[in-house]
Amino acid sequence: MTAAQPPTAADELRGAGLRVTAARVALLDAVRHGDHLGVDAIASGVRERVGHISLQAVYEGLHALTAAGLIRRIEPAGSPARFEGRVGDNHHHLICRSCGAVADVDCAVGDAPCLTASDDHGYAIDEAEVIYWGLCPGCSTARSS
């Protein structure tokens, strides 16, 4: 007996109510196999797989995938948007002030949304976003040498 195969990118797109295109499959794969990539890096990866695709089409595709919950957009202050395939778990990020490297950090304490607001102003909070800023090990070592 064989184990059930994980859903393909095409299956996930269909499940999210999105039309399956080669560009969308390539976008989803590029984001999921990248490391907090910016739009230019994603576009480059997609072009390697499907040939020409306009930057506007990349932006539109990323917007559709984000709206469908298949990918996540993060927007660190002072940096362009980045995209990642890790969704639905309310994790946070470490960002190096020097080189811009980004690393995932699991939820710090307790159940999602990880943090309790001192005053929720009546909002039904379902997510907390935390960005830790500092120097990555490589930049920290370089700076201390």
Short mmCIF file of C-alpha atoms in Angstrom, two decimals:
data_model
loop_
_atom_site.label_atom_id
_atom_site.label_comp_id
_atom_site.label_asym_id
_atom_site.label_seq_id
_atom_site.Cartn_x
_atom_site.Cartn_y
_atom_site.Cartn_z
CA MET A 1 0.00 0.00 0.00
CA THR A 2 1.42 3.41 -0.94
CA ALA A 3 1.18 6.50 1.20
CA ALA A 4 -0.95 9.37 -0.04
CA GLN A 5 1.01 11.87 -2.09
CA PRO A 6 1.15 15.46 -0.81
CA PRO A 7 -0.90 17.89 -2.89
CA THR A 8 0.85 19.46 -5.86
CA ALA A 9 1.06 23.21 -6.37
CA ALA A 10 -1.68 22.84 -8.99
CA ASP A 11 -3.89 21.00 -6.47
CA GLU A 12 -3.34 23.78 -3.93
CA LEU A 13 -4.16 26.49 -6.45
CA ARG A 14 -7.38 24.69 -7.42
CA GLY A 15 -8.24 24.17 -3.75
CA ALA A 16 -7.84 27.90 -3.15
CA GLY A 17 -10.16 28.68 -6.05
CA LEU A 18 -7.38 29.99 -8.30
CA ARG A 19 -6.92 29.19 -11.96
CA VAL A 20 -3.89 26.96 -12.51
CA THR A 21 -1.31 28.52 -14.82
CA ALA A 22 2.35 27.71 -15.36
CA ALA A 23 3.26 31.14 -14.00
CA ARG A 24 1.27 30.65 -10.77
CA VAL A 25 2.75 27.20 -10.21
CA ALA A 26 6.24 28.65 -10.79
CA LEU A 27 5.51 31.59 -8.45
CA LEU A 28 4.31 29.30 -5.67
CA ASP A 29 7.33 27.01 -6.08
CA ALA A 30 9.78 29.94 -6.21
CA VAL A 31 8.43 31.41 -2.98
CA ARG A 32 8.29 28.08 -1.17
CA HIS A 33 11.79 27.06 -2.19
CA GLY A 34 13.29 30.51 -1.58
CA ASP A 35 14.24 32.20 1.63
CA HIS A 36 12.12 35.30 2.25
CA LEU A 37 12.63 36.46 -1.32
CA GLY A 38 11.93 39.87 -2.77
CA VAL A 39 9.92 40.37 -5.95
CA ASP A 40 12.96 40.64 -8.25
CA ALA A 41 14.42 37.34 -7.03
CA ILE A 42 11.04 35.63 -7.38
CA ALA A 43 10.58 37.03 -10.89
CA SER A 44 14.03 35.74 -11.86
CA GLY A 45 13.20 32.25 -10.59
CA VAL A 46 9.89 32.22 -12.41
CA ARG A 47 11.53 33.37 -15.67
CA GLU A 48 13.99 30.46 -15.42
CA ARG A 49 11.03 28.07 -15.42
CA VAL A 50 8.48 29.64 -17.75
CA GLY A 51 10.34 32.19 -19.83
CA HIS A 52 9.20 35.80 -20.07
CA ILE A 53 6.79 37.11 -17.46
CA SER A 54 6.24 40.79 -16.78
CA LEU A 55 6.97 42.25 -13.38
CA GLN A 56 3.33 43.36 -13.25
CA ALA A 57 2.20 39.74 -13.74
CA VAL A 58 4.54 38.67 -10.92
CA TYR A 59 3.04 41.29 -8.59
CA GLU A 60 -0.50 40.26 -9.55
CA GLY A 61 0.30 36.59 -9.04
CA LEU A 62 1.91 37.22 -5.65
CA HIS A 63 -1.13 39.27 -4.61
CA ALA A 64 -3.49 36.43 -5.61
CA LEU A 65 -1.39 33.79 -3.79
CA THR A 66 -1.20 35.97 -0.67
CA ALA A 67 -4.94 36.70 -0.70
CA ALA A 68 -5.60 32.95 -1.03
CA GLY A 69 -3.39 32.24 2.01
CA LEU A 70 -0.91 30.12 0.05
CA ILE A 71 2.03 32.44 0.75
CA ARG A 72 2.77 35.22 3.25
CA ARG A 73 4.00 38.75 2.57
CA ILE A 74 6.20 40.40 5.17
CA GLU A 75 7.14 44.07 5.07
CA PRO A 76 10.05 44.89 7.36
CA ALA A 77 10.34 48.63 8.02
CA GLY A 78 12.61 50.30 5.49
CA SER A 79 12.79 47.19 3.30
CA PRO A 80 10.92 46.01 0.22
CA ALA A 81 8.26 43.35 0.69
CA ARG A 82 9.41 39.76 0.93
CA PHE A 83 7.43 36.58 0.49
CA GLU A 84 7.55 33.19 2.17
CA GLY A 85 5.79 29.87 1.92
CA ARG A 86 5.46 29.29 5.67
CA VAL A 87 1.85 30.22 6.43
CA GLY A 88 -0.74 29.66 9.12
CA ASP A 89 1.49 29.33 12.15
CA ASN A 90 1.96 32.95 13.28
CA HIS A 91 5.75 32.78 13.43
CA HIS A 92 7.96 35.85 13.64
CA HIS A 93 11.21 37.02 12.05
CA LEU A 94 14.79 38.00 12.86
CA ILE A 95 16.29 40.56 10.46
CA CYS A 96 19.94 41.55 10.26
CA ARG A 97 20.41 45.33 10.28
CA SER A 98 23.61 44.97 8.26
CA CYS A 99 23.05 42.41 5.47
CA GLY A 100 19.26 42.10 5.57
CA ALA A 101 19.22 38.34 6.16
CA VAL A 102 15.87 37.07 7.48
CA ALA A 103 15.30 34.03 9.70
CA ASP A 104 12.09 32.54 11.06
CA VAL A 105 11.43 32.49 14.79
CA ASP A 106 8.72 30.27 16.20
CA CYS A 107 6.07 31.85 18.38
CA ALA A 108 7.77 33.15 21.50
CA VAL A 109 5.27 32.34 24.24
CA GLY A 110 1.87 30.71 24.55
CA ASP A 111 -0.84 30.18 22.00
CA ALA A 112 -1.39 32.24 18.86
CA PRO A 113 -1.36 35.17 18.62
CA CYS A 114 1.69 34.80 20.93
CA LEU A 115 1.23 38.21 22.48
CA THR A 116 -1.59 39.73 24.43
CA ALA A 117 -2.24 43.41 23.79
CA SER A 118 -2.40 45.57 26.91
CA ASP A 119 -5.58 47.10 25.45
CA ASP A 120 -7.30 45.43 22.50
CA HIS A 121 -9.64 48.41 21.92
CA GLY A 122 -12.41 45.91 21.18
CA TYR A 123 -10.57 44.24 18.32
CA ALA A 124 -10.80 40.47 17.85
CA ILE A 125 -7.04 39.94 17.56
CA ASP A 126 -6.03 36.85 15.58
CA GLU A 127 -2.39 37.56 14.77
CA ALA A 128 0.59 39.35 16.25
CA GLU A 129 3.61 40.25 14.18
CA VAL A 130 6.98 40.69 15.81
CA ILE A 131 10.22 41.51 14.06
CA TYR A 132 13.43 41.16 16.01
CA TRP A 133 16.22 43.40 14.66
CA GLY A 134 19.93 42.85 15.25
CA LEU A 135 23.04 41.46 13.59
CA CYS A 136 23.24 37.96 12.14
CA PRO A 137 26.16 35.78 13.30
CA GLY A 138 28.21 36.57 10.19
CA CYS A 139 27.79 40.34 10.47
CA SER A 140 28.29 40.27 14.23
CA THR A 141 31.58 38.37 13.84
CA ALA A 142 32.74 40.71 11.06
CA ARG A 143 31.95 43.77 13.14
CA SER A 144 33.83 42.49 16.21
CA SER A 145 36.98 41.59 14.20
#
